[in-house]
mmCIF file of C-alpha atoms in Angstrom:
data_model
loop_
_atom_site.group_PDB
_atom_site.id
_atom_site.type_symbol
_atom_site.label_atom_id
_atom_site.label_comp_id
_atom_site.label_asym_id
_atom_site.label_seq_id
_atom_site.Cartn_x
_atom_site.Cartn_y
_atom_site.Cartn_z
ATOM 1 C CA UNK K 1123 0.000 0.000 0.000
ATOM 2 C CA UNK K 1124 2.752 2.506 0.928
ATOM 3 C CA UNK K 1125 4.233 2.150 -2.768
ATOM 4 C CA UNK K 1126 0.767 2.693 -4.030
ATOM 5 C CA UNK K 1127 0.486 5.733 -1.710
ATOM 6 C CA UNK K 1128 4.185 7.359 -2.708
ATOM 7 C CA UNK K 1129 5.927 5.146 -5.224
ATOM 8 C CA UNK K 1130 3.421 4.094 -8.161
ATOM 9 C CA UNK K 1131 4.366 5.916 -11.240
ATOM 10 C CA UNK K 1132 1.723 7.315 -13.922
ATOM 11 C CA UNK K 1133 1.402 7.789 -17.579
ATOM 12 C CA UNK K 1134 -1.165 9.209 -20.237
ATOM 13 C CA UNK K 1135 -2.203 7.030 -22.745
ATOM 14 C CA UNK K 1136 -3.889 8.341 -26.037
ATOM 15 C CA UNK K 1137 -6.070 6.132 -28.261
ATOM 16 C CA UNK K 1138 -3.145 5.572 -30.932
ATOM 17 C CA UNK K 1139 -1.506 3.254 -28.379
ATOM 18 C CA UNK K 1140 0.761 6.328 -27.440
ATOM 19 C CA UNK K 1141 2.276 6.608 -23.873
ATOM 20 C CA UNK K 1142 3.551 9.994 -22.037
ATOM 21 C CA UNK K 1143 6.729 9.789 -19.738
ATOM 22 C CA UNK K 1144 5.990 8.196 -16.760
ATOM 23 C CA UNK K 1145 5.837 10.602 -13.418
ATOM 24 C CA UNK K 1146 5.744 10.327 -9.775
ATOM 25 C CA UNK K 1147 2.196 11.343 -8.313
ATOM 26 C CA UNK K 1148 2.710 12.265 -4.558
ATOM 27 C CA UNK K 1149 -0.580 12.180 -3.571
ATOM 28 C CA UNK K 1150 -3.954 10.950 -4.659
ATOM 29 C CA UNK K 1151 -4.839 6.958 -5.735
ATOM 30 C CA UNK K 1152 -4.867 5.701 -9.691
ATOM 31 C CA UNK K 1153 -8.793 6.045 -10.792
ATOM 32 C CA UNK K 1154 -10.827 3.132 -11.168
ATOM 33 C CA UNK K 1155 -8.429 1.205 -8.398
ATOM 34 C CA UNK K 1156 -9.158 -1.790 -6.669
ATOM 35 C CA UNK K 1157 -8.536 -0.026 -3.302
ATOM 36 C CA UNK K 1158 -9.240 3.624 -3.947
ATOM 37 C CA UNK K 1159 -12.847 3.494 -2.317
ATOM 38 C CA UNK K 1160 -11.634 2.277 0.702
ATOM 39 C CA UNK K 1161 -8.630 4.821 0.538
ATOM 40 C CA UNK K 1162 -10.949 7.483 0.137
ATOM 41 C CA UNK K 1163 -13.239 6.194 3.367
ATOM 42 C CA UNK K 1164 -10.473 6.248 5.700
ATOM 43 C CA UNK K 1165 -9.025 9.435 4.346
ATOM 44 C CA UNK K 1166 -12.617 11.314 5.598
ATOM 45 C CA UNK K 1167 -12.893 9.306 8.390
ATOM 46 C CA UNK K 1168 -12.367 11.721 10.910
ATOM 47 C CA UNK K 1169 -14.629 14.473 9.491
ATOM 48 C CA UNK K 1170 -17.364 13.723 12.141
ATOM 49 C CA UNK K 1171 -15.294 14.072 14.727
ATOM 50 C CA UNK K 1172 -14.727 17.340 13.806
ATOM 51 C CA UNK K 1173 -18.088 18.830 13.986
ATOM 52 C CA UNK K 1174 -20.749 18.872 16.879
ATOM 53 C CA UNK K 1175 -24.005 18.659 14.899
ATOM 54 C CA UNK K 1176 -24.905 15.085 13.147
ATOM 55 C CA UNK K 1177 -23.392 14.807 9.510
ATOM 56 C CA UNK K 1178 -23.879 12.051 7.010
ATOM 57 C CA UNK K 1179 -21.441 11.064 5.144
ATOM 58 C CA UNK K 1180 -21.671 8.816 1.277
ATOM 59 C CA UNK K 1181 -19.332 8.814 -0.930
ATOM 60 C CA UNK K 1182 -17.823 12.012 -1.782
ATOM 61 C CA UNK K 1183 -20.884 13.619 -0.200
ATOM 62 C CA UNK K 1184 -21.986 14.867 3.265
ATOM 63 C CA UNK K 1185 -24.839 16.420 4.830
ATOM 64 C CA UNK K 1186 -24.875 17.684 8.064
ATOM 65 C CA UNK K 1187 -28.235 18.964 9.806
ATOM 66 C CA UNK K 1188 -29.143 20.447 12.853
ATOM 67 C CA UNK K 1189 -32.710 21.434 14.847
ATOM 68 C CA UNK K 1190 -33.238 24.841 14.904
ATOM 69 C CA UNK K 1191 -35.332 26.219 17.979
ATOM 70 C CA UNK K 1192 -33.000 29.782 18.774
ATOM 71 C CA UNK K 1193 -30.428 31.896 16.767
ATOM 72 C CA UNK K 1194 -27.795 30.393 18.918
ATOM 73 C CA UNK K 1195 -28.430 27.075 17.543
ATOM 74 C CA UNK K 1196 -28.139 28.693 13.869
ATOM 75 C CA UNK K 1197 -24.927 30.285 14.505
ATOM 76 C CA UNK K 1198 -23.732 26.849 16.093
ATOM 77 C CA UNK K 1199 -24.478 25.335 12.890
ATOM 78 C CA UNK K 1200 -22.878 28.014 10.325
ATOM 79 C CA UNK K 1201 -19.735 27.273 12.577
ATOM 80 C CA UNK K 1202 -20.173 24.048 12.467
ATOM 81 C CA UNK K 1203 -19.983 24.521 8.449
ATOM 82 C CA UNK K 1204 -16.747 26.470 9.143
ATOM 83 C CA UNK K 1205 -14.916 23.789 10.735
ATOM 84 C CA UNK K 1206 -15.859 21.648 7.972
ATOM 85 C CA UNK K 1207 -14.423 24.086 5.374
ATOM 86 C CA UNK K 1208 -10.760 24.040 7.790
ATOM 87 C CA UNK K 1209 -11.274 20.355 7.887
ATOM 88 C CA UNK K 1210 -10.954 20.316 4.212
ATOM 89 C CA UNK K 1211 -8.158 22.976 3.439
ATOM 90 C CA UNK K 1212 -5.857 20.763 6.252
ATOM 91 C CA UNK K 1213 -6.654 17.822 3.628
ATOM 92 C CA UNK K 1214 -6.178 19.691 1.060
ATOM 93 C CA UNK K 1215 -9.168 19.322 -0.566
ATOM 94 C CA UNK K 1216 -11.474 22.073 -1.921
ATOM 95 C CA UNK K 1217 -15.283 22.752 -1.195
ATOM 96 C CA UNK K 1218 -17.426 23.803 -3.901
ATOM 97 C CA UNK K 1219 -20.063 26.383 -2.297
ATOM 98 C CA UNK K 1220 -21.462 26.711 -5.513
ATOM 99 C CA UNK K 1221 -23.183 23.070 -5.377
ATOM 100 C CA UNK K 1222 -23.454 23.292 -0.545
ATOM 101 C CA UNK K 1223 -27.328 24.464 -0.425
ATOM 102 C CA UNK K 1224 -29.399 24.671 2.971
ATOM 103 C CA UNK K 1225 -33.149 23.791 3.434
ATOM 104 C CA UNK K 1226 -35.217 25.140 6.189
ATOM 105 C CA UNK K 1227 -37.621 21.704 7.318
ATOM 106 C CA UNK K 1228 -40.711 23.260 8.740
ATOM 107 C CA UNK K 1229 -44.151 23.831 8.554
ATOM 108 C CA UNK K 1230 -43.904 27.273 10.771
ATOM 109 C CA UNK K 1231 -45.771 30.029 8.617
ATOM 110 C CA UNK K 1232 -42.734 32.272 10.445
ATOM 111 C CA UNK K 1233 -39.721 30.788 10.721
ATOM 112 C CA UNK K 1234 -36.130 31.696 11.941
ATOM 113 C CA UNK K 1235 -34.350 32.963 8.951
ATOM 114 C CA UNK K 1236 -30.503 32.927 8.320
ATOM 115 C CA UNK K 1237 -27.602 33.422 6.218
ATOM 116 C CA UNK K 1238 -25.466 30.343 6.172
ATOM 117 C CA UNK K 1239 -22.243 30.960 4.501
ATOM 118 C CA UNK K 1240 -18.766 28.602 4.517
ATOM 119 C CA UNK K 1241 -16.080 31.608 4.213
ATOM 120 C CA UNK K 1242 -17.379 34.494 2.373
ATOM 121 C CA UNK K 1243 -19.640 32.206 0.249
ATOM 122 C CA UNK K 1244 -23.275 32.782 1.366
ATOM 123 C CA UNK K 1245 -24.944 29.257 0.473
ATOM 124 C CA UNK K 1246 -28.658 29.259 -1.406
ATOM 125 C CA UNK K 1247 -31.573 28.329 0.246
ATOM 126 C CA UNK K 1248 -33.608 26.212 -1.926
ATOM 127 C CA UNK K 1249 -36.865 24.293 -1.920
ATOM 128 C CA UNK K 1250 -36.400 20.986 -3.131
ATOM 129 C CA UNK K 1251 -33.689 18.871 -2.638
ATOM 130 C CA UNK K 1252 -32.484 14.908 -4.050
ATOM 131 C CA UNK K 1253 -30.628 13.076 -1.530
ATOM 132 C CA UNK K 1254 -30.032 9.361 -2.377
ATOM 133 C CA UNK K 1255 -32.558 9.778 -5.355
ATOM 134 C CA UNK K 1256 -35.457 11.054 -2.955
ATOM 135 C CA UNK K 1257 -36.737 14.388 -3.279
ATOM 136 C CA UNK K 1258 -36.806 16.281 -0.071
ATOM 137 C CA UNK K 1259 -39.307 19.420 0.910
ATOM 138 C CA UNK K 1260 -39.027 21.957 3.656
ATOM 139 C CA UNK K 1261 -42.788 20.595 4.555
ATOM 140 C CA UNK K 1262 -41.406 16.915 4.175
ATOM 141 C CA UNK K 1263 -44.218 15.709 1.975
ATOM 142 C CA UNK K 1264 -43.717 13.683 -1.196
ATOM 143 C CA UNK K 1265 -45.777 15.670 -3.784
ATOM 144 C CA UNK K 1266 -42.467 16.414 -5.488
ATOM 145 C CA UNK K 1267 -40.809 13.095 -5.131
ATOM 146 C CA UNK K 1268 -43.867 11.052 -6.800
ATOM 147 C CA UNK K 1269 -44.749 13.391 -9.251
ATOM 148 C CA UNK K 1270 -40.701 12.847 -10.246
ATOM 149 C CA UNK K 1271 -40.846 9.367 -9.915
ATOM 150 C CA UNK K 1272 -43.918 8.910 -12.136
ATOM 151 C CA UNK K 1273 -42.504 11.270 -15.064
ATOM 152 C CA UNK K 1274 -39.233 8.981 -15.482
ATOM 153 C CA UNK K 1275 -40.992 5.832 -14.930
ATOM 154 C CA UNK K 1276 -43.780 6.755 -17.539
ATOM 155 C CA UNK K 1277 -41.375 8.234 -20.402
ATOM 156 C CA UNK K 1278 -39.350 4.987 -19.655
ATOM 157 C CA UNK K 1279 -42.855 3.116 -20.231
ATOM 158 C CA UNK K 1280 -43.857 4.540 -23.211
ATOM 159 C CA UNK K 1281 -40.314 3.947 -24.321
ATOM 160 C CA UNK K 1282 -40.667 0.368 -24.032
ATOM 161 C CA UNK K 1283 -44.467 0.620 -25.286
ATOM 162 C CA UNK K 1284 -42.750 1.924 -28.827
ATOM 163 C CA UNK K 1285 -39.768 -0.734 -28.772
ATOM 164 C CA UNK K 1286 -41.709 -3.686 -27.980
ATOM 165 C CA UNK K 1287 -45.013 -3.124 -29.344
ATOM 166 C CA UNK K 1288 -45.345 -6.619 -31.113
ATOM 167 C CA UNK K 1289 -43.234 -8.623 -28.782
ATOM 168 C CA UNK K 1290 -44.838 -11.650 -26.400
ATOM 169 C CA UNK K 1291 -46.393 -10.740 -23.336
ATOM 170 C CA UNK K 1292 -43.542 -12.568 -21.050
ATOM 171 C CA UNK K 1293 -41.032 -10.481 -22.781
ATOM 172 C CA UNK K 1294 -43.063 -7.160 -22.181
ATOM 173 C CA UNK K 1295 -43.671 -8.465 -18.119
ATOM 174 C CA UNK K 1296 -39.640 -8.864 -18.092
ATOM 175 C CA UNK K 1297 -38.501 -5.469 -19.315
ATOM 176 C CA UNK K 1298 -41.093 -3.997 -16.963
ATOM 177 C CA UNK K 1299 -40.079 -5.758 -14.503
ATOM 178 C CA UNK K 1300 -36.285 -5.135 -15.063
ATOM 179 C CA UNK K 1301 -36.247 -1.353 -16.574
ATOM 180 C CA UNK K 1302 -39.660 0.783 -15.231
ATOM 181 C CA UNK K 1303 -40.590 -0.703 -12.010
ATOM 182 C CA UNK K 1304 -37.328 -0.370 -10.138
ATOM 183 C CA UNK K 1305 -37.511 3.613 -11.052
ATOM 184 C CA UNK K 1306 -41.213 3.722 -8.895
ATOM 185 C CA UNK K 1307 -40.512 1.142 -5.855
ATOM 186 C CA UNK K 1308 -36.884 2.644 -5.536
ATOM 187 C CA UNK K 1309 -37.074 3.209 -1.548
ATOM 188 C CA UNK K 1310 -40.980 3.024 -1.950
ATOM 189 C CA UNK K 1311 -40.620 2.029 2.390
ATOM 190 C CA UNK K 1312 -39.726 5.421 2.597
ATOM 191 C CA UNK K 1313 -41.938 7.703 0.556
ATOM 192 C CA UNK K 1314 -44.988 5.117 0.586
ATOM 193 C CA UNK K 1315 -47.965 7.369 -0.432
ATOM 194 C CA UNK K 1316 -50.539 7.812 2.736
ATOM 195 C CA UNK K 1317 -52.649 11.148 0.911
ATOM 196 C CA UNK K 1318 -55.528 10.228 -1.306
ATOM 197 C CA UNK K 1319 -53.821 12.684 -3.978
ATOM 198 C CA UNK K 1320 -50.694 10.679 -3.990
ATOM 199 C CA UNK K 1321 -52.026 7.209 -3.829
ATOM 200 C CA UNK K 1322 -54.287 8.737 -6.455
ATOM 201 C CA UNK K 1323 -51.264 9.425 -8.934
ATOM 202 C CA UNK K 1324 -49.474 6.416 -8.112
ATOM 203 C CA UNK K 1325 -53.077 4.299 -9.485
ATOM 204 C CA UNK K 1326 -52.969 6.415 -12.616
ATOM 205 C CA UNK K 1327 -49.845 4.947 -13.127
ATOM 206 C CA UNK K 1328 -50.204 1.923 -12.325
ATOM 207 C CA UNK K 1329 -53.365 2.304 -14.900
ATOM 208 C CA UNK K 1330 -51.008 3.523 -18.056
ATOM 209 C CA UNK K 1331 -49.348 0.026 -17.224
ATOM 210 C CA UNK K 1332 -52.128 -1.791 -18.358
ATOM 211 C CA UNK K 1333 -53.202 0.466 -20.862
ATOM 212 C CA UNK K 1334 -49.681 0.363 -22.660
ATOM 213 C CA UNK K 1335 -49.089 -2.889 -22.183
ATOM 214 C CA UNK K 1336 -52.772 -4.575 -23.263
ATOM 215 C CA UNK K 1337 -52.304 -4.043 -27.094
ATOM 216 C CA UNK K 1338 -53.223 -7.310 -28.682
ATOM 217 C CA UNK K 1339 -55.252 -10.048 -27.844
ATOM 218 C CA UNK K 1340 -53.110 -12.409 -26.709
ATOM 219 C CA UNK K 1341 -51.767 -10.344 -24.145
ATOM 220 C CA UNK K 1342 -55.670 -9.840 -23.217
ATOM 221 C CA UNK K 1343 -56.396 -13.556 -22.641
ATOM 222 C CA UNK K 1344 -53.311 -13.637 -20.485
ATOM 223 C CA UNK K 1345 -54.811 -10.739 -18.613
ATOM 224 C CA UNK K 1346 -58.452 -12.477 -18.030
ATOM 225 C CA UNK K 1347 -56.784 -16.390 -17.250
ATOM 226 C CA UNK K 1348 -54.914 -15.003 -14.342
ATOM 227 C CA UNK K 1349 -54.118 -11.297 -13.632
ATOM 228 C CA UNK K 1350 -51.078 -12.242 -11.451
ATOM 229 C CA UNK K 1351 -48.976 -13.616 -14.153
ATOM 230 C CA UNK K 1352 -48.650 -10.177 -15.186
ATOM 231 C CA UNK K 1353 -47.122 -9.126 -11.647
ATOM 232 C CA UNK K 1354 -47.719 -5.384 -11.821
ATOM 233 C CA UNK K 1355 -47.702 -2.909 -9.372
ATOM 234 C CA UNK K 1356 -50.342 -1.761 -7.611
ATOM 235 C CA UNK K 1357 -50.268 0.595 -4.599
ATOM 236 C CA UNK K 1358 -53.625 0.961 -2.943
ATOM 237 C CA UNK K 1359 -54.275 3.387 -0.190
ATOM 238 C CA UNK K 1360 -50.731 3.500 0.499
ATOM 239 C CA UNK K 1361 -50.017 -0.012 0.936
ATOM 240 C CA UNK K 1362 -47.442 -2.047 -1.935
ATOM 241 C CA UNK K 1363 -49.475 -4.618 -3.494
ATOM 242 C CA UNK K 1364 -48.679 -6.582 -6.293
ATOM 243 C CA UNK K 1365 -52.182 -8.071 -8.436
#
């Protein structure tokens, strides 16, 4: 590992099988390594312990979040962001401000405002935000996530409606299955619809499936001889179901 770290030597290679000199690189890990992910995990290790508010950490991302009840707690946190920023100038890595954003969680018609900033750089405040491929609101509700969710999943459906319009049922049940599905039950524990407006756009969907999908007869019989060798989704009043 230590000749890895301080002794591996790297060259450019062009697509006409050309190679540059090779040169010592004195810090960083070759791209695409074997052990650079687990490099880079114990190389931000230690960033928690440098702050005093909870921070999540995932890849080469982080959030940190705090409750905010009195300005003392805000100014807490914008310090908080501070020692993050030191943290990374020790390591010698750079922050981009231009992609750190805040969101205020609450439902308070009045709540306390602030400034964050990491150095001079005052961050944005915005109003939606994906983390881990769910949407987040300041009211936490999942209006934005589903209606984002159901866009991709039904472009991606109407993509396979045009590419497989003549092919057998089983083959149309397997790309479902394999490329549109996975987009609306991605961490469906999570964001599993509990207002009738949202359950209500989640059975529209699940609607389209059928309609798409039911184009010839065959793939009607199969329908009427038994629905659940079609396997699609179905979420009722909030609850996954599969018919």
């Amino acid at each position: 590992m230590v000749f890895i770290l301080s002794q591996l030597p790297s060259a450019v290679c062009s697509n006409k099988n050309k190679q540059s000199r090779a040169v010592a690189v004195n810090s960083g890990v070759p791209q695409g390594s074997v052990l650079g992910p687990l490099l880079f995990l114990l190389y931000i290790n230690d960033l928690p312990n440098r702050v005093t508010v909870p921070i999540r950490l995932f890849a080469d991302d982080c959030v940190v979040y705090s409750r905010i009840e009195t300005e003392h707690d805000q100014v807490n946190l914008n310090n908080n962001l501070q020692r993050i920023k030191d943290w990374c100038e020790e390591w010698q890595m750079s922050l981009n401000t231009e992609k750190t954003v805040f969101m205020t969680i609450t439902r308070k018609k009045a709540p306390l405002d602030y400034n964050y900033q990491i150095g001079n750089a005052f961050l944005k405040r915005v109003q939606n935000y994906k983390y881990l491929g769910l949407w987040f609101t300041p009211d936490l509700r999942w209006n934005t996530h589903i209606d984002n969710v159901c866009s991709r999943a039904t472009k991606a459906l109407y993509s396979l409606r045009r590419n497989l319009y003549t092919a057998p049922s089983d083959i149309k049940c397997l790309a479902y299955k394999t490329l549109v599905r996975p987009i609306i039950e991605y961490s469906k524990i999570v964001w599993d619809p509990y207002t009738k407006t949202n359950c209500n756009k989640i059975t529209k969907y699940s609607d389209l499936v059928r309609d798409l999908f039911l184009i010839n007869i065959a793939d009607i019989i199969l329908l009427l001889n038994s629905v659940k060798k079609l396997d699609w989704i179905v979420l009722n009043l909030g609850r996954g179901l599969s018919v």
